[in-house]
Coordinates of C-alpha atoms in Angstrom, one line a residue:
M1263 CA -7.9 -63.1 4.2
R1264 CA -5.0 -65.4 4.6
N1265 CA -5.2 -66.7 0.9
K1266 CA -5.4 -63.1 -0.3
M1267 CA -2.1 -62.3 1.4
K1268 CA -0.6 -65.3 -0.2
R1269 CA -1.7 -64.2 -3.6
K1270 CA -0.4 -60.7 -3.1
L1271 CA 2.9 -61.9 -2.1
Y1272 CA 2.9 -64.4 -5.0
I1273 CA 4.2 -67.1 -2.7
L1274 CA 2.7 -70.3 -1.6
F1275 CA 4.5 -72.8 0.8
F1276 CA 3.3 -76.2 1.7
L1277 CA 6.0 -76.8 4.2
P1278 CA 4.2 -78.8 7.0
F1279 CA 2.3 -81.1 4.5
I1280 CA 5.5 -81.5 2.4
V1281 CA 7.6 -82.5 5.5
F1282 CA 5.0 -85.1 6.3
A1283 CA 4.6 -86.3 2.7
Q1284 CA 8.4 -86.4 2.2
Q1285 CA 8.8 -88.4 5.4
Q1286 CA 6.6 -91.1 4.0
Q1287 CA 8.5 -90.9 0.7
E1288 CA 11.9 -91.2 2.4
Q1289 CA 10.6 -94.2 4.3
Q1290 CA 9.6 -95.9 1.0
Q1291 CA 12.9 -95.0 -0.6
V1292 CA 14.9 -96.5 2.3
S1293 CA 12.7 -99.4 2.9
D1294 CA 15.0 -101.7 1.0
Q1295 CA 18.1 -100.5 2.6
K1296 CA 19.8 -101.7 5.8
P1297 CA 18.1 -101.0 9.1
Q1298 CA 20.9 -98.8 10.4
E1299 CA 20.9 -96.6 7.4
E1300 CA 17.1 -96.2 7.7
V1301 CA 17.4 -95.2 11.3
K1302 CA 20.1 -92.6 10.4
I1303 CA 17.7 -90.9 7.9
K1304 CA 14.9 -90.9 10.4
L1305 CA 17.2 -89.4 13.0
A1306 CA 18.2 -86.5 10.6
D1307 CA 14.5 -86.0 9.8
K1308 CA 13.3 -85.9 13.4
Q1309 CA 16.2 -84.0 15.0
V1310 CA 17.7 -81.7 12.5
L1311 CA 14.8 -81.0 10.0
R1312 CA 12.3 -80.6 12.8
K1313 CA 14.5 -78.0 14.6
G1314 CA 14.8 -76.1 11.3
N1315 CA 11.1 -76.2 10.8
D1316 CA 10.5 -74.8 14.4
L1317 CA 12.9 -72.0 13.7
Y1318 CA 11.2 -71.3 10.3
K1319 CA 7.8 -71.0 12.1
E1320 CA 9.4 -68.5 14.5
K1321 CA 10.7 -66.6 11.4
K1322 CA 14.2 -67.2 12.2
Y1323 CA 14.9 -67.9 8.6
A1324 CA 18.7 -67.7 8.8
D1325 CA 18.9 -70.1 11.8
A1326 CA 16.5 -72.4 9.9
E1327 CA 18.6 -72.3 6.9
A1328 CA 21.6 -73.4 9.0
K1329 CA 19.6 -76.4 10.2
Y1330 CA 18.5 -77.5 6.8
K1331 CA 22.1 -77.3 5.5
K1332 CA 23.2 -79.4 8.5
A1333 CA 20.5 -82.0 7.5
L1334 CA 21.9 -82.0 3.9
Q1335 CA 25.4 -82.7 5.1
Q1336 CA 24.1 -85.8 6.7
N1337 CA 22.2 -86.9 3.6
Q1338 CA 22.7 -85.1 0.3
N1339 CA 19.7 -86.8 -1.2
Y1340 CA 17.2 -85.5 1.3
K1341 CA 14.8 -83.7 -0.9
T1342 CA 12.7 -82.3 1.9
A1343 CA 15.8 -80.6 3.3
Y1344 CA 16.5 -79.0 -0.2
Y1345 CA 12.9 -77.8 -0.5
N1346 CA 12.8 -76.4 3.0
L1347 CA 16.2 -74.8 2.6
S1348 CA 14.9 -73.1 -0.5
N1349 CA 11.9 -71.8 1.5
S1350 CA 14.2 -70.3 4.2
M1351 CA 16.3 -68.6 1.5
Y1352 CA 13.2 -67.2 -0.3
S1353 CA 12.0 -65.8 3.0
Q1354 CA 15.3 -63.9 3.3
D1355 CA 14.8 -62.5 -0.2
K1356 CA 17.5 -64.7 -1.5
F1357 CA 15.5 -65.5 -4.6
K1358 CA 18.3 -66.7 -6.9
E1359 CA 19.9 -68.8 -4.3
S1360 CA 16.5 -70.4 -3.5
L1361 CA 15.9 -71.5 -7.2
P1362 CA 18.4 -74.5 -7.4
G1363 CA 16.7 -76.4 -4.5
Y1364 CA 13.3 -76.1 -6.0
E1365 CA 14.6 -77.2 -9.4
L1366 CA 16.3 -80.2 -7.9
V1367 CA 13.2 -81.4 -6.3
A1368 CA 11.1 -80.7 -9.3
K1369 CA 13.5 -82.8 -11.5
T1370 CA 14.2 -85.7 -9.2
T1371 CA 11.0 -86.4 -7.1
D1372 CA 8.5 -89.0 -8.3
D1373 CA 5.8 -87.4 -6.1
K1374 CA 3.4 -85.5 -8.4
E1375 CA 2.1 -83.1 -5.6
F1376 CA 5.5 -82.5 -4.3
K1377 CA 6.8 -81.8 -7.8
A1378 CA 3.8 -79.5 -8.4
Q1379 CA 4.5 -77.5 -5.3
S1380 CA 8.2 -77.1 -6.3
L1381 CA 7.1 -75.9 -9.7
H1382 CA 4.7 -73.4 -8.1
N1383 CA 7.5 -72.0 -5.9
I1384 CA 9.9 -71.9 -9.0
G1385 CA 7.2 -69.7 -10.6
N1386 CA 7.2 -67.4 -7.6
V1387 CA 11.0 -67.0 -7.7
L1388 CA 10.8 -66.1 -11.4
M1389 CA 8.0 -63.6 -10.7
K1390 CA 10.3 -61.9 -8.2
E1391 CA 13.0 -61.8 -10.9
K1392 CA 10.4 -60.4 -13.4
Q1393 CA 11.0 -63.3 -15.8
Y1394 CA 7.3 -63.5 -16.5
A1395 CA 7.6 -65.8 -19.5
K1396 CA 9.4 -68.5 -17.5
A1397 CA 7.1 -68.0 -14.6
V1398 CA 4.1 -68.7 -16.9
S1399 CA 5.8 -71.9 -18.0
A1400 CA 6.4 -73.0 -14.4
Y1401 CA 2.8 -72.3 -13.3
K1402 CA 1.5 -74.2 -16.3
N1403 CA 3.6 -77.2 -15.5
S1404 CA 2.5 -77.1 -11.9
L1405 CA -1.2 -77.1 -13.0
R1406 CA -0.7 -80.1 -15.3
L1407 CA 0.3 -82.1 -12.2
N1408 CA -2.4 -80.5 -10.0
P1409 CA -5.1 -78.9 -12.0
K1410 CA -7.2 -78.1 -8.9
D1411 CA -4.7 -75.7 -7.4
D1412 CA -6.5 -72.3 -7.5
E1413 CA -3.5 -70.5 -6.0
T1414 CA -1.3 -71.6 -8.9
R1415 CA -4.1 -70.7 -11.3
Y1416 CA -4.3 -67.2 -9.9
N1417 CA -0.6 -66.8 -10.1
L1418 CA -0.6 -67.9 -13.7
A1419 CA -3.2 -65.4 -14.6
L1420 CA -1.2 -62.7 -12.9
A1421 CA 2.0 -63.8 -14.6
Q1422 CA 0.3 -63.8 -18.0
D1423 CA -1.1 -60.3 -17.5
L1424 CA 2.3 -59.0 -16.5
L1425 CA 3.9 -60.7 -19.4
E1426 CA 1.4 -59.2 -21.8
K1427 CA 2.1 -55.7 -20.4
E1428 CA 5.8 -56.2 -20.7
Q1429 CA 5.5 -57.4 -24.3
N1430 CA 3.2 -54.3 -25.1
Q1431 CA 5.8 -52.1 -23.6
E1432 CA 8.6 -53.7 -25.5
N1433 CA 6.6 -53.3 -28.7
K1434 CA 5.9 -49.7 -27.8
D1435 CA 9.6 -49.2 -27.1
N1436 CA 10.6 -50.8 -30.3
K1437 CA 8.1 -48.7 -32.2
D1438 CA 9.3 -45.6 -30.5
N1439 CA 12.9 -46.5 -31.3
K1440 CA 11.9 -47.2 -34.9
D1441 CA 10.1 -43.9 -35.1
N1442 CA 13.0 -42.1 -33.6
K1443 CA 15.4 -43.7 -36.0
D1444 CA 13.1 -42.8 -38.9
K1445 CA 12.7 -39.4 -37.6
D1446 CA 16.6 -39.1 -37.3
K1447 CA 17.0 -40.4 -40.8
E1448 CA 14.4 -37.9 -42.1
N1449 CA 16.1 -35.1 -40.3
K1450 CA 19.5 -36.2 -41.7
D1451 CA 18.0 -36.4 -45.3
K1452 CA 16.6 -32.9 -44.8
E1453 CA 19.9 -31.7 -43.6
K1454 CA 21.7 -33.3 -46.6
D1455 CA 19.1 -31.7 -49.0
Q1456 CA 19.6 -28.3 -47.3
D1457 CA 23.3 -28.6 -47.5
K1458 CA 22.9 -29.6 -51.1
K1459 CA 20.7 -26.6 -51.8
D1460 CA 23.1 -24.3 -50.0
Q1461 CA 25.9 -25.7 -52.1
N1462 CA 24.1 -25.2 -55.3
S1463 CA 23.2 -21.7 -54.2
E1464 CA 26.7 -21.0 -53.4
N1465 CA 28.0 -22.4 -56.7
K1466 CA 25.3 -20.5 -58.5
D1467 CA 26.4 -17.2 -56.7
E1468 CA 30.0 -18.0 -57.5
Q1469 CA 29.1 -18.7 -61.1
G1470 CA 27.1 -15.4 -61.2
D1471 CA 30.2 -13.6 -59.8
D1472 CA 32.4 -15.3 -62.4
D1473 CA 30.0 -14.5 -65.2
K1474 CA 29.8 -10.9 -64.0
K1475 CA 33.6 -10.8 -63.8
D1476 CA 33.9 -12.3 -67.2
Q1477 CA 31.3 -9.8 -68.6
D1478 CA 33.1 -6.9 -66.9
K1479 CA 36.4 -8.2 -68.3
D1480 CA 34.9 -8.5 -71.8
E1481 CA 33.4 -5.1 -71.5
G1482 CA 36.7 -3.8 -70.3
E1483 CA 38.5 -5.4 -73.2
D1484 CA 35.9 -4.1 -75.6
N1485 CA 36.3 -0.6 -74.2
K1486 CA 40.0 -1.0 -74.4
D1487 CA 39.8 -2.3 -78.0
K1488 CA 37.4 0.7 -78.8
K1489 CA 39.8 3.2 -77.2
D1490 CA 42.7 1.6 -79.0
Q1491 CA 40.7 1.7 -82.2
D1492 CA 39.7 5.3 -81.7
K1493 CA 43.2 6.1 -80.9
G1494 CA 44.5 4.4 -84.0
G1495 CA 41.8 6.2 -86.1
N1496 CA 42.8 9.5 -84.7
N1497 CA 46.4 8.8 -85.3
E1498 CA 45.6 7.8 -88.9
Q1499 CA 43.5 11.0 -89.3
E1500 CA 46.3 13.1 -87.9
N1501 CA 48.6 11.4 -90.3
K1502 CA 46.3 12.2 -93.3
Q1503 CA 45.7 15.8 -92.3
P1504 CA 48.5 18.4 -92.7
P1505 CA 49.9 19.7 -89.4
K1506 CA 48.4 22.9 -88.4
P1507 CA 50.9 25.9 -88.3
E1508 CA 51.7 27.0 -84.8
P1509 CA 51.1 30.7 -84.2
N1510 CA 54.3 33.0 -84.8
K1511 CA 56.1 30.0 -86.3
L1512 CA 56.7 29.8 -90.1
S1513 CA 56.7 26.5 -91.9
Q1514 CA 59.7 25.4 -94.0
Q1515 CA 57.8 26.1 -97.2
Q1516 CA 56.8 29.6 -96.1
I1517 CA 60.4 30.3 -95.2
Q1518 CA 61.5 29.1 -98.6
Q1519 CA 58.8 31.2 -100.4
L1520 CA 59.8 34.3 -98.3
L1521 CA 63.5 33.8 -99.1
E1522 CA 62.7 33.5 -102.8
A1523 CA 60.5 36.7 -102.7
M1524 CA 63.3 38.5 -101.0
N1525 CA 65.8 37.4 -103.5
N1526 CA 63.6 38.4 -106.3
E1527 CA 63.1 41.9 -104.9
E1528 CA 66.8 42.1 -104.3
N1529 CA 67.4 41.2 -107.8
K1530 CA 64.9 43.8 -109.1
T1531 CA 66.6 46.6 -107.0
Q1532 CA 70.0 45.6 -108.2
K1533 CA 68.8 45.9 -111.8
K1534 CA 67.4 49.4 -111.2
V1535 CA 70.6 50.5 -109.7
N1536 CA 72.6 49.1 -112.5
A1537 CA 70.3 50.9 -114.9
Q1538 CA 70.7 54.3 -113.3
K1539 CA 74.4 54.1 -113.2
A1540 CA 74.3 53.5 -116.9
S1541 CA 72.1 56.6 -117.5
G1542 CA 74.1 58.9 -115.2
K1543 CA 71.2 60.1 -113.2
K1544 CA 71.6 60.8 -109.6
V1545 CA 69.8 58.9 -107.1
K1546 CA 67.0 60.8 -105.5
Q1547 CA 67.6 61.0 -101.8
E1548 CA 64.8 61.2 -99.3
K1549 CA 64.5 64.5 -97.4
D1550 CA 65.8 64.7 -94.0
W1551 CA 62.9 66.3 -92.2

């Protein structure tokens, strides 16, 4: 049951074992140094680091963090203090802050098991940050140093599964984005085609109107020409035909003829009068009834 909880939380700490192993490692590292320096490191390990470990076990992670920092103030090369400090930060959900301590131990320690544990916890931090590809790499590096670690193997499988899902989702999103872009482009092309058709239709309508106007204009001009032609023909016909005499109005020729007739009659009458005078005959008068 305890192991399942570790897997569910994606976290695995080796704090007690690491503290012990690192004590041995620190002793080996300072074995060539002066006795007083060796005693100083041991005192920091026993007094400050152990107080921090006790507080950590009591889940007083912030207080434990303070003790580990104090231990590092006494010796900045104290790798166990870095590792335990990162553990206390991780337990407070300070995932990003915990990463540098694990990375420092993984890069500087010569202890394969200690390095493997640091890489395991680096993978845990990256899982929390949802950086699944980097988490996969960290777990693989840890397994290369400790192939028998089933906890790391389980976390690796989980990280790979989450990475695959993430990649599938990204591919789906990319495909959806591409489909949306293609659809948008298709819609824009359709709109352009429709606009072009509308423009052509509008131009056609305008051309039709212009043609109709031109046709009407031509027909109007033809009608006008025909009217003018008819008018001209009528005028010409009128000019060719003699003007009709108006009622009760004599023409100049008729007046001339009438005057001549009157003159002729007058001349005849005058001749008769002259002839009678010559013969002495009286003029016969009409009776007065």
